[in-house]
Short mmCIF file of C-alpha atoms and ligand atoms in Angstrom, two decimals:
data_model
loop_
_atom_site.label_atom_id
_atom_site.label_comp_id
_atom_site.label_asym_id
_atom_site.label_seq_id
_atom_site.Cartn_x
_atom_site.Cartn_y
_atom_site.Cartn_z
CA UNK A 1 -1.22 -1.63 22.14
CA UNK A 2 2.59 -2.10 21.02
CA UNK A 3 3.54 -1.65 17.56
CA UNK A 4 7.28 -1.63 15.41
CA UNK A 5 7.87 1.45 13.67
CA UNK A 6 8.77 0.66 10.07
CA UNK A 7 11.18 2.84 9.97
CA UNK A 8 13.15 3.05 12.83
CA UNK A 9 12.73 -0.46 13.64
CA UNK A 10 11.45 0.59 17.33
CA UNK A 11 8.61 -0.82 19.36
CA UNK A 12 6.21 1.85 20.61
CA UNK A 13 3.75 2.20 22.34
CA UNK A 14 1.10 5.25 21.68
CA UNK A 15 -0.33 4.73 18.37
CA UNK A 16 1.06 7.57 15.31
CA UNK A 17 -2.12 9.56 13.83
CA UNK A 18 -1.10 8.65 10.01
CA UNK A 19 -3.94 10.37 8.60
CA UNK A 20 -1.71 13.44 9.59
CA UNK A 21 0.89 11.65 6.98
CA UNK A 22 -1.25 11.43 4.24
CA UNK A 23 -2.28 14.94 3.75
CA UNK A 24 1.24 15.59 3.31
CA UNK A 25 2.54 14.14 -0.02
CA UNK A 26 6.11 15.55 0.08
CA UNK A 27 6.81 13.78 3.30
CA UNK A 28 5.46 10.70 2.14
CA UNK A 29 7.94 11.19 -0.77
CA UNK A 30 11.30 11.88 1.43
CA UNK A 31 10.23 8.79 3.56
CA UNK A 32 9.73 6.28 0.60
CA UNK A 33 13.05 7.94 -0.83
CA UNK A 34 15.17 6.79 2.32
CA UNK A 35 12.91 3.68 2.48
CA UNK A 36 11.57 2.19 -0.53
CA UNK A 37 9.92 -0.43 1.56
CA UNK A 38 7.84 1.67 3.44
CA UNK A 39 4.30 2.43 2.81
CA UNK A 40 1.84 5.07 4.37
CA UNK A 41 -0.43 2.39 5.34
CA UNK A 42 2.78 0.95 7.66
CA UNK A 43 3.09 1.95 11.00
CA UNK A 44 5.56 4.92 11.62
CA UNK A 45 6.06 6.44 15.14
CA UNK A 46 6.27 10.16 15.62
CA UNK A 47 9.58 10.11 16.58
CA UNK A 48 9.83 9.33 12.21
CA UNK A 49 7.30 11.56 11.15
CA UNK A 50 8.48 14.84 13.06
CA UNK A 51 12.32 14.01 11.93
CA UNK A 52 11.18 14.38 8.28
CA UNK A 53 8.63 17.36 9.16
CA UNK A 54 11.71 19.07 10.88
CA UNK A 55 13.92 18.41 7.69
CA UNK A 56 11.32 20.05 5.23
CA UNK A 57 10.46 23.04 7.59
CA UNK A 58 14.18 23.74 8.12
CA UNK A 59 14.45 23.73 4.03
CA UNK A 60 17.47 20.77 3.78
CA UNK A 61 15.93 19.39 1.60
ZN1 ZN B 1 10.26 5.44 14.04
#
């Protein structure tokens, strides 16, 4: 099953496992800051999620 990423606009393919997302308030917080429009319950591919992870695990932000 495809889906769009709302973040990144993309179509993918494998489905992302969100309820990683939502055990993790702070990144739910730095993705809502860069997009206000986007909600947990949206469809974000991996690609997203890991980006963010990266940023708080290498302490940018
Ligand atoms: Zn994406």
């Amino acid at each position: 099953m495809k889906y769009k990423c709302q973040i990144c606009n993309r179509e993918i393919d494998d489905f992302a496992s969100l309820a990683h997302i939502k055990t993790e308030e702070y990144l739910l917080e730095l993705i809502r800051r860069d997009h206000p429009e986007w909600h947990e319950s949206k469809q974000t591919c991996h690609k997203c999620v890991d980006y963010y992870r990266q940023l708080i695990k290498d302490g940018e932000i």
